[in-house]
mmCIF file of C-alpha atoms and ligand atoms in Angstrom:
data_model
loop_
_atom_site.group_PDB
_atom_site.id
_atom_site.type_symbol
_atom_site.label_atom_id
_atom_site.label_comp_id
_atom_site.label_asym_id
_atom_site.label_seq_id
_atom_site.Cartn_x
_atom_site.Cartn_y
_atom_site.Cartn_z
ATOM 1 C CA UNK M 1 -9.831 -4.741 24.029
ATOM 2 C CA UNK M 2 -8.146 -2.182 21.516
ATOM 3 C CA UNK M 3 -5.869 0.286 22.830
ATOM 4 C CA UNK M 4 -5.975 3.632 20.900
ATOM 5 C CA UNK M 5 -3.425 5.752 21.382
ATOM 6 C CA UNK M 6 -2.142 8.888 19.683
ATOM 7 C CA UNK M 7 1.276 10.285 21.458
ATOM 8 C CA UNK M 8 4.617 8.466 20.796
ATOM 9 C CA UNK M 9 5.174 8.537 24.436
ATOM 10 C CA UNK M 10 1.855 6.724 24.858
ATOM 11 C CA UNK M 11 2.711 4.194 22.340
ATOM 12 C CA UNK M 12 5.923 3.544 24.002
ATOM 13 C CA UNK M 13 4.139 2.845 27.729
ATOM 14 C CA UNK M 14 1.915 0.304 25.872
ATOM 15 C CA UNK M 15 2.631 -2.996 27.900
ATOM 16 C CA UNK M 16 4.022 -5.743 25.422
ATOM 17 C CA UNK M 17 5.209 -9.376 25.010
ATOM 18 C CA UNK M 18 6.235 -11.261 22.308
ATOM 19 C CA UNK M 19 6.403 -10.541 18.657
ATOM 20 C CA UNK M 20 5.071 -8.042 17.737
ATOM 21 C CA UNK M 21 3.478 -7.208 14.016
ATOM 22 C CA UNK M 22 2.247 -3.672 12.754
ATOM 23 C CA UNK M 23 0.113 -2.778 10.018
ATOM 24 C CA UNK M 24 0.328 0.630 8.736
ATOM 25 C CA UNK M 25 -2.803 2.326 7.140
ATOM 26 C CA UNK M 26 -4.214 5.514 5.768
ATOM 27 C CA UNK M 27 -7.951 4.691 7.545
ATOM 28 C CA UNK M 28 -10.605 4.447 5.619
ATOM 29 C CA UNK M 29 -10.346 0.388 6.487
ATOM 30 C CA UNK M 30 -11.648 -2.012 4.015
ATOM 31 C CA UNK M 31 -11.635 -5.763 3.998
ATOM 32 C CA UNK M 32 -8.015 -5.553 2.303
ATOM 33 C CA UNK M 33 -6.613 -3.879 5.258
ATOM 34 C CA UNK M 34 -8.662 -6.967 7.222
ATOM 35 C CA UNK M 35 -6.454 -9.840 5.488
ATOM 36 C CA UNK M 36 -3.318 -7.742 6.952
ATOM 37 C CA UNK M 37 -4.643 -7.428 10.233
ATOM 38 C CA UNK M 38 -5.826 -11.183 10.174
ATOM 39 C CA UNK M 39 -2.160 -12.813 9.412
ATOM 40 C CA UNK M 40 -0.645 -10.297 11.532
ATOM 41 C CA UNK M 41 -2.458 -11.567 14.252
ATOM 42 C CA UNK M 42 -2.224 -15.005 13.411
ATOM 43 C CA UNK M 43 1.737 -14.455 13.085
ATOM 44 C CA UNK M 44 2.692 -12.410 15.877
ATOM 45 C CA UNK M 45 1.869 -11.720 19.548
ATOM 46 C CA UNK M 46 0.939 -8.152 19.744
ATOM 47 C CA UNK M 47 -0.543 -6.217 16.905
ATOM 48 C CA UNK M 48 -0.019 -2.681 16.322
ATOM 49 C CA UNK M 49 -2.733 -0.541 13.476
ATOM 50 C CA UNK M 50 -1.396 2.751 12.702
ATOM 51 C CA UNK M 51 -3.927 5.342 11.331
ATOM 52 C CA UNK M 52 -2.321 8.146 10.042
ATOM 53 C CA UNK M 53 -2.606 10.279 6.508
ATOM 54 C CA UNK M 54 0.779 11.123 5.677
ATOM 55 C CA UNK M 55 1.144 14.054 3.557
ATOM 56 C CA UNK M 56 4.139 13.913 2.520
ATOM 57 C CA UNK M 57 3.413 11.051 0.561
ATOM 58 C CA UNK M 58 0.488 13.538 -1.286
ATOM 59 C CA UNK M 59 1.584 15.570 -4.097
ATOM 60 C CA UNK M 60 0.526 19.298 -4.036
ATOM 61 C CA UNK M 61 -2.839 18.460 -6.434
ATOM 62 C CA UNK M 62 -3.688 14.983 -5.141
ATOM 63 C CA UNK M 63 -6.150 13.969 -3.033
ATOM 64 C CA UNK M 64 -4.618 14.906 0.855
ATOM 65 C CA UNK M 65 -7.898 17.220 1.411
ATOM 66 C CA UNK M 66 -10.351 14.928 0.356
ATOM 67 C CA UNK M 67 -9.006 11.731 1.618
ATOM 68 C CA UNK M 68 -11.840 9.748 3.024
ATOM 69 C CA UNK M 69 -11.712 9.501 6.969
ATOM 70 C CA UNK M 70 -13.445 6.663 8.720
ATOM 71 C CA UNK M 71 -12.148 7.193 12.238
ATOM 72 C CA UNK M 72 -15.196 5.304 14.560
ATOM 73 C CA UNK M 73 -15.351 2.722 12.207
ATOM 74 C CA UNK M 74 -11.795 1.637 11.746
ATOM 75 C CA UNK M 75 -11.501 1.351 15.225
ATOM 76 C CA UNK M 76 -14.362 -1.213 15.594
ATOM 77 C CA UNK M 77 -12.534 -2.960 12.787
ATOM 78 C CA UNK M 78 -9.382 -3.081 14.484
ATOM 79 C CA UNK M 79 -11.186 -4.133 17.588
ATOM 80 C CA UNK M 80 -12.989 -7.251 15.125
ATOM 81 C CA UNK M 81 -10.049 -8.046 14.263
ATOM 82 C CA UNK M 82 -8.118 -8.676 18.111
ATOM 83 C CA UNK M 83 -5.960 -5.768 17.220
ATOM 84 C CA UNK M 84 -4.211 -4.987 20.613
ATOM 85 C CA UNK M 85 -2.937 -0.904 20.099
ATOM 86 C CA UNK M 86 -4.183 1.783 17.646
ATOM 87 C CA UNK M 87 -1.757 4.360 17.018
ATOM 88 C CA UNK M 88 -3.494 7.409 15.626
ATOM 89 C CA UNK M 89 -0.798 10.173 15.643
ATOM 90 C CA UNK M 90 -1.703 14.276 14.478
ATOM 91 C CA UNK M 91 0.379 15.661 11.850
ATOM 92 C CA UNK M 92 2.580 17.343 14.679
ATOM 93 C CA UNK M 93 3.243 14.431 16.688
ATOM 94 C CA UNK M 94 4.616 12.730 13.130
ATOM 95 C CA UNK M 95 6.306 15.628 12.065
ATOM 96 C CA UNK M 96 7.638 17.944 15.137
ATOM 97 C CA UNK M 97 9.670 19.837 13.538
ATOM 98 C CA UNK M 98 7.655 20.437 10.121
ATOM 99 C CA UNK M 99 9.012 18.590 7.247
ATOM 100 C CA UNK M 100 11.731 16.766 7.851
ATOM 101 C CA UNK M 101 15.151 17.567 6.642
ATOM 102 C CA UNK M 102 16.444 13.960 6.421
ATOM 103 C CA UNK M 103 14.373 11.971 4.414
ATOM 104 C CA UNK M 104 14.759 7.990 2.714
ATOM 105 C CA UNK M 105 15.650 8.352 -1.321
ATOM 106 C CA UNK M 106 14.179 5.629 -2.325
ATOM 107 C CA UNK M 107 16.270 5.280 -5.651
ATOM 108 C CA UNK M 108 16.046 4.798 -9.108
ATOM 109 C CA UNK M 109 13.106 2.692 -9.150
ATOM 110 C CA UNK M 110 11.379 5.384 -7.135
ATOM 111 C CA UNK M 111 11.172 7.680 -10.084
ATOM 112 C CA UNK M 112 9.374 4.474 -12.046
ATOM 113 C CA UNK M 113 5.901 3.570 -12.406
ATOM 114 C CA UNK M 114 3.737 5.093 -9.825
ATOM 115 C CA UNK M 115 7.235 7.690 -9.085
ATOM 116 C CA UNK M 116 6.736 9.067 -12.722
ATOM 117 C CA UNK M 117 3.339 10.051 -12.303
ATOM 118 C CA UNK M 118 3.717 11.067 -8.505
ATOM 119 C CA UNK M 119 7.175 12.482 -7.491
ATOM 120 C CA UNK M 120 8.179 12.392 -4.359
ATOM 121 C CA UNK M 121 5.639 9.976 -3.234
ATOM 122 C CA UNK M 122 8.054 6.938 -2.481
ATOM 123 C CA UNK M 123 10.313 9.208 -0.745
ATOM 124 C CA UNK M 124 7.050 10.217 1.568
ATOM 125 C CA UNK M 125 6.043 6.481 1.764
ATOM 126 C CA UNK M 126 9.186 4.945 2.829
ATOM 127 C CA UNK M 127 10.354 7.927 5.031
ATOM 128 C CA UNK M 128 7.143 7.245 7.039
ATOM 129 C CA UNK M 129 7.025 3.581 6.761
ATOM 130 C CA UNK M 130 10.665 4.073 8.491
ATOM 131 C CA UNK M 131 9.760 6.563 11.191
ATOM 132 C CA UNK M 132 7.031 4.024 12.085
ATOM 133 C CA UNK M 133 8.563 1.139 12.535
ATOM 134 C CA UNK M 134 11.086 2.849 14.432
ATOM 135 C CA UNK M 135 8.512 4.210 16.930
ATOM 136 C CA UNK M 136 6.438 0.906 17.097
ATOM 137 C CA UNK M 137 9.646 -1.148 17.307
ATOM 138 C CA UNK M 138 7.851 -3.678 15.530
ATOM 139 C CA UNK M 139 9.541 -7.222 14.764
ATOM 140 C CA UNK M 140 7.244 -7.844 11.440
ATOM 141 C CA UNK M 141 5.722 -5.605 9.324
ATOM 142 C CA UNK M 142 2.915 -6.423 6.943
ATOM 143 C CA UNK M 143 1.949 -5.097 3.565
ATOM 144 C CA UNK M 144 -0.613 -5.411 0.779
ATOM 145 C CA UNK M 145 0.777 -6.833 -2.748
ATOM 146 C CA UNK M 146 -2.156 -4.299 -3.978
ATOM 147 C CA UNK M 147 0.468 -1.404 -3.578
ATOM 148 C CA UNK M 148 3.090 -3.861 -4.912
ATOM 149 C CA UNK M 149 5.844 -1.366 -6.041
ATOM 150 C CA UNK M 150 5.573 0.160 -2.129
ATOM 151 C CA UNK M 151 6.215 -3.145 -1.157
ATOM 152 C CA UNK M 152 8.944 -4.179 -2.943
ATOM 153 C CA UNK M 153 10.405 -0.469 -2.227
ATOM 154 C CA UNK M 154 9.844 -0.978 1.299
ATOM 155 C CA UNK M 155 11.600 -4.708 1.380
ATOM 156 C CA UNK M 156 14.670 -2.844 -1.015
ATOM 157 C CA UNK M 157 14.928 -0.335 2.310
ATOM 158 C CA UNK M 158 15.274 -2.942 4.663
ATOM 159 C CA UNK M 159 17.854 -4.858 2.767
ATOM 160 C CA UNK M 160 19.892 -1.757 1.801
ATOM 161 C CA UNK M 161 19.444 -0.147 5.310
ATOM 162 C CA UNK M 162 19.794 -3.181 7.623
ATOM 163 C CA UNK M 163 16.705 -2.550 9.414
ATOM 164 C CA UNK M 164 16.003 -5.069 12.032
ATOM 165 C CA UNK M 165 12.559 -6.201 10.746
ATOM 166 C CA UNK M 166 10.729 -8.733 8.729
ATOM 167 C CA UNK M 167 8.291 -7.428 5.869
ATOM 168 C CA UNK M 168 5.757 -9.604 5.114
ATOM 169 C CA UNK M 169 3.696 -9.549 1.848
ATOM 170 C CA UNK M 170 -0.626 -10.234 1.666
ATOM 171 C CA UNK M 171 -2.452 -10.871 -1.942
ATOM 172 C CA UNK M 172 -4.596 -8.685 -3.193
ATOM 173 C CA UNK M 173 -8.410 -8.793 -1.854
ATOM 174 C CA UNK M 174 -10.670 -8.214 -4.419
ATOM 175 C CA UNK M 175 -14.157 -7.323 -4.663
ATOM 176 C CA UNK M 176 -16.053 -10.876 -6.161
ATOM 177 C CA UNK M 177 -16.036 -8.908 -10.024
ATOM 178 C CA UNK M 178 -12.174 -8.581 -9.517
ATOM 179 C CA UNK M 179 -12.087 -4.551 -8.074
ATOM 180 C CA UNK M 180 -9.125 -4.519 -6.159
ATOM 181 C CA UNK M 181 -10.244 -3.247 -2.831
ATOM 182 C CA UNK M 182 -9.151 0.476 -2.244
ATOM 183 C CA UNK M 183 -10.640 3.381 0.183
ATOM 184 C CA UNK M 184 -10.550 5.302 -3.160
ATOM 185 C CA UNK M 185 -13.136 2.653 -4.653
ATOM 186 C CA UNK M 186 -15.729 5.134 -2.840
ATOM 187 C CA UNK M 187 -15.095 7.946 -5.498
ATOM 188 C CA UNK M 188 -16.727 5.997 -8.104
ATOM 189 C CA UNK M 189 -20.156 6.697 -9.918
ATOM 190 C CA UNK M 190 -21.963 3.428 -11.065
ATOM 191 C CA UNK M 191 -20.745 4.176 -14.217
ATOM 192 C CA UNK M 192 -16.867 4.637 -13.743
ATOM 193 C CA UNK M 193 -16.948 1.228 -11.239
ATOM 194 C CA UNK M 194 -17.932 -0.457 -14.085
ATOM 195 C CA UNK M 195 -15.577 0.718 -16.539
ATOM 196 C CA UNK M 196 -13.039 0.643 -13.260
ATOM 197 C CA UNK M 197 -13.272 -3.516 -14.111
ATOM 198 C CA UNK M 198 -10.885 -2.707 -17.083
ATOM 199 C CA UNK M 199 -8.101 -3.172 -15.048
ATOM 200 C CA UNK M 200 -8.687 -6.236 -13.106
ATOM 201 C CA UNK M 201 -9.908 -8.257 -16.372
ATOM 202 C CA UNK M 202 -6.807 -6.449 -17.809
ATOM 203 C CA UNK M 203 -4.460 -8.442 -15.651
ATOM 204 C CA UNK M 204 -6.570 -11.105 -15.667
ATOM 205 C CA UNK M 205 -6.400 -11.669 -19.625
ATOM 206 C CA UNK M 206 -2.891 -10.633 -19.674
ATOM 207 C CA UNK M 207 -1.850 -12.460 -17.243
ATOM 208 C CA UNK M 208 -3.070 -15.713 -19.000
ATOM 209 C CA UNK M 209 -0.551 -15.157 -21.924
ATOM 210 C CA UNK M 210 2.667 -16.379 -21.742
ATOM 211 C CA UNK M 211 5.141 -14.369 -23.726
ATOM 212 C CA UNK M 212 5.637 -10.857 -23.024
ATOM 213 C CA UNK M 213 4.040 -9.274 -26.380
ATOM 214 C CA UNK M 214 0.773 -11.286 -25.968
ATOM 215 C CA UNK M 215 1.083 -10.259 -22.309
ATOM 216 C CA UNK M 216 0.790 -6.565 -23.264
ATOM 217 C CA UNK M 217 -0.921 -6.738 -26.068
ATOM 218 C CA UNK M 218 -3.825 -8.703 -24.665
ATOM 219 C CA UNK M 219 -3.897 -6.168 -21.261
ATOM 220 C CA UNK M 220 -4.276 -3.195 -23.923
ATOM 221 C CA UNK M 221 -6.382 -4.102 -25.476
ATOM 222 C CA UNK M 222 -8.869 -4.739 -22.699
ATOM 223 C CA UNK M 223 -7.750 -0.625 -21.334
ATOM 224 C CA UNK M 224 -8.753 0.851 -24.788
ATOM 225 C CA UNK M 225 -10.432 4.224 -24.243
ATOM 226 C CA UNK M 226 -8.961 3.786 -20.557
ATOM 227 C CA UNK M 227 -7.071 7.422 -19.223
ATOM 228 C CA UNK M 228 -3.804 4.453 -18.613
ATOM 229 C CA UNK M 229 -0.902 5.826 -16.988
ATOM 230 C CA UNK M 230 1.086 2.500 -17.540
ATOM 231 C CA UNK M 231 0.796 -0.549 -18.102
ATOM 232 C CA UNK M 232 3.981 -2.570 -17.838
ATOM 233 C CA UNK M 233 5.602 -5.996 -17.438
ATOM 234 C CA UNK M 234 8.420 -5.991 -15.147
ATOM 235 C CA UNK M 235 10.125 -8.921 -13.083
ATOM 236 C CA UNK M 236 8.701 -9.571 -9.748
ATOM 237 C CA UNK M 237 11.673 -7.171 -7.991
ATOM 238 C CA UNK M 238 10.545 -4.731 -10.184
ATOM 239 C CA UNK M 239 13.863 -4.357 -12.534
ATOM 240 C CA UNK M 240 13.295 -5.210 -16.639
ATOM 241 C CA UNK M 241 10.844 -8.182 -17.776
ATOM 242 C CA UNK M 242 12.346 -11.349 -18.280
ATOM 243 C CA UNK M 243 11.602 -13.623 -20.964
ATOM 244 C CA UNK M 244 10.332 -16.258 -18.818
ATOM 245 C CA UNK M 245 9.625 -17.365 -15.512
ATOM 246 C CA UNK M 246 8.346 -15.014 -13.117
ATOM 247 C CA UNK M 247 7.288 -11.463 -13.517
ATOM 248 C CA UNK M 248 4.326 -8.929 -12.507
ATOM 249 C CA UNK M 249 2.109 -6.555 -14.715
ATOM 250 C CA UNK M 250 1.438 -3.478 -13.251
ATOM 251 C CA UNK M 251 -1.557 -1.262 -14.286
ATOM 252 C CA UNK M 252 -2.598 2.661 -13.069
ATOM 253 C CA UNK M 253 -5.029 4.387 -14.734
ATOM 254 C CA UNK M 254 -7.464 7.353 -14.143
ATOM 255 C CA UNK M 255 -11.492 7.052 -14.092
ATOM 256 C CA UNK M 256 -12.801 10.166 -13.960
ATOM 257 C CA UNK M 257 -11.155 12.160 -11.044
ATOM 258 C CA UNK M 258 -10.145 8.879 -9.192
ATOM 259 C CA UNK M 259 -6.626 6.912 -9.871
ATOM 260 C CA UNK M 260 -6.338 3.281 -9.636
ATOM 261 C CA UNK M 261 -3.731 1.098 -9.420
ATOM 262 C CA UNK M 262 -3.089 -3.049 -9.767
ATOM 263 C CA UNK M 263 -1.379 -5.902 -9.987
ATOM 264 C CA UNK M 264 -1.136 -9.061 -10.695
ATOM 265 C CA UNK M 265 1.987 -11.925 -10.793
ATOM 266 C CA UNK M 266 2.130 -13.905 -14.267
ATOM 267 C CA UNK M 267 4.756 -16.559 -15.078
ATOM 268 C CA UNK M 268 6.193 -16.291 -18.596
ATOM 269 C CA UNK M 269 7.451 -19.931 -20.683
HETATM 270 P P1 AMP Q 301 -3.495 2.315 2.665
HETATM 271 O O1 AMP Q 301 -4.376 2.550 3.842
HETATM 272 O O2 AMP Q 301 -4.175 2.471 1.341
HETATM 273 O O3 AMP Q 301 -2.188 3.058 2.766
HETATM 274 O O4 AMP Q 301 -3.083 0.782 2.708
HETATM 275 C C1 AMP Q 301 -2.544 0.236 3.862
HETATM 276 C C2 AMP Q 301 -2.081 -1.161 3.582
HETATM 277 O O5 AMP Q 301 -3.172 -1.953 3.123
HETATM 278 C C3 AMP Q 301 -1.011 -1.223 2.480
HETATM 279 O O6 AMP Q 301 -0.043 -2.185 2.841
HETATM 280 C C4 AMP Q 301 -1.806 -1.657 1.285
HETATM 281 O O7 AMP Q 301 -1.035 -2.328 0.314
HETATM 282 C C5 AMP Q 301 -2.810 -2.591 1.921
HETATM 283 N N1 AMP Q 301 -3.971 -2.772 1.054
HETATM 284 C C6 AMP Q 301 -4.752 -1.808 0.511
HETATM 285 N N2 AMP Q 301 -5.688 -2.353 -0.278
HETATM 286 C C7 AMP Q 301 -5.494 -3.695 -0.251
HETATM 287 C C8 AMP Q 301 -6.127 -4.821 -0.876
HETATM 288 N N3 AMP Q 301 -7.178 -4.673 -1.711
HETATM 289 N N4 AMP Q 301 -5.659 -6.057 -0.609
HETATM 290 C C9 AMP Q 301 -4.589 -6.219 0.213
HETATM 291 N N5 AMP Q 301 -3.947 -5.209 0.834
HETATM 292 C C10 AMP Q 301 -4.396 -3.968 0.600
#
């Protein structure tokens, strides 16, 4: 039976044991958000969902207002998936005192990438990401590789900070054409889905090359009359692309009104 809950002092009462893992969501569950909940629960003893839309990860003309809400149905997901407690805070219980004064800076690499086109947003991610797992207390946290510079932000903050906690990366779950899963998916016309594939066969066919100008070359060539943001090679921690071994192309791009970003590791030779 799911627990849902919605007061930090009612998330605190919870009766626990063990390990505990927490996945932290926006709603609007999908089967990526499934694949978390599914190795958290294989991995740990007590799982933890948090629901909440944190605006101050939304930039004043994104999509806060319009963000899709799923409430009844990510519940019954939760409870598919053996999740044991649902936290589901309000605004106010998250923020008390209004915005907070104190907030994470999540560095330089927060201003890269996804931070150029949306400042402040990794500031707003990891400042929540931290307030959460300090209220959940949870002993492993587990994120999608789909978001992959949140991750790796979100690993950087628990290294640099010494927070007590193990972060846990899941692939990508894609839709069987390659769509990354994404609760902003549902914004698409037939049309734009279609030309939304772009991306995924970008990193597909760039990710098949092996030196870095093939690698970008090839992915551009597949985004041409795409509205790209960027498209870059970096190494897997995020820092400059090496010239082989390991490294990740990163894609965001606008169809229509509706961003989307993706992923994908490559290895260079
Ligand atoms: P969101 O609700 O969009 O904030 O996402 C919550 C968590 O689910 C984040 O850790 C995301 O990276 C992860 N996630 C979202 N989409 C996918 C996907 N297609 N595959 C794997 N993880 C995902």
């Amino acid at each position: 039976m799911t627990e849902v809950v919605n007061t930090r002092n009612a998330l605190f009462e919870a009766k626990r044991s063990g390990k505990t893992g927490v996945v932290m969501t926006m709603g609007a569950l999908h089967a990526g958000h499934a694949a978390l909940l599914r190795t958290a629960r294989a991995q740990a003893d007590f799982v933890i969902a948090t629901i909440f839309v944190n605006p101050l990860q939304f930039g004043p003309n994104e999509d806060l207002a319009r963000y899709p809400r799923t409430f009844d149905a990510d519940v019954a997901m939760c409870e598919a998936e053996g999740v044991d407690l649902v936290f589901a805070p309000p605004v106010e219980e998250m923020y008390p005192g209004g915005q907070p004064v104190v907030t994470v800076d999540p560095g330089p690499l927060g201003g890269q990438l996804e931070g150029e086109h949306r400042p402040g947003h990794f500031a707003g991610v990891l400042t929540v990401v931290l307030k959460l797992l300090n209220l959940t207390r949870a002993d492993a946290a587990y994120f999608g590789e789909k978001d992959y510079q949140q991750l790796t932000l979100i690993r950087r903050m628990v290294r640099d900070l010494e927070v007590p906690v193990e972060i846990v990366g899941v692939p990508t779950v894609r839709e069987p054409d390659g769509l990354a899963l994404s609760s902003r998916n549902r914004y698409l016309s037939d049309a734009e889905r279609d030309l939304s594939l772009s991306l995924s066969r970008a990193l597909r066919r760039g990710g098949a090359q092996r030196t870095v100008d093939a690698v970008l070359a090839t992915a551009a060539a597949e985004l041409a009359g795409i509205d790209v943001d960027y498209l870059e090679l970096r190494d897997p921690e995020l820092g400059a692309p090496p010239a082989q071994g390991s490294a990740r192309l990163l894609v965001a791009a606008r169809i229509g009104t509706t961003r989307l970003i993706d992923n994908t590791p490559l290895e260079l030779s």
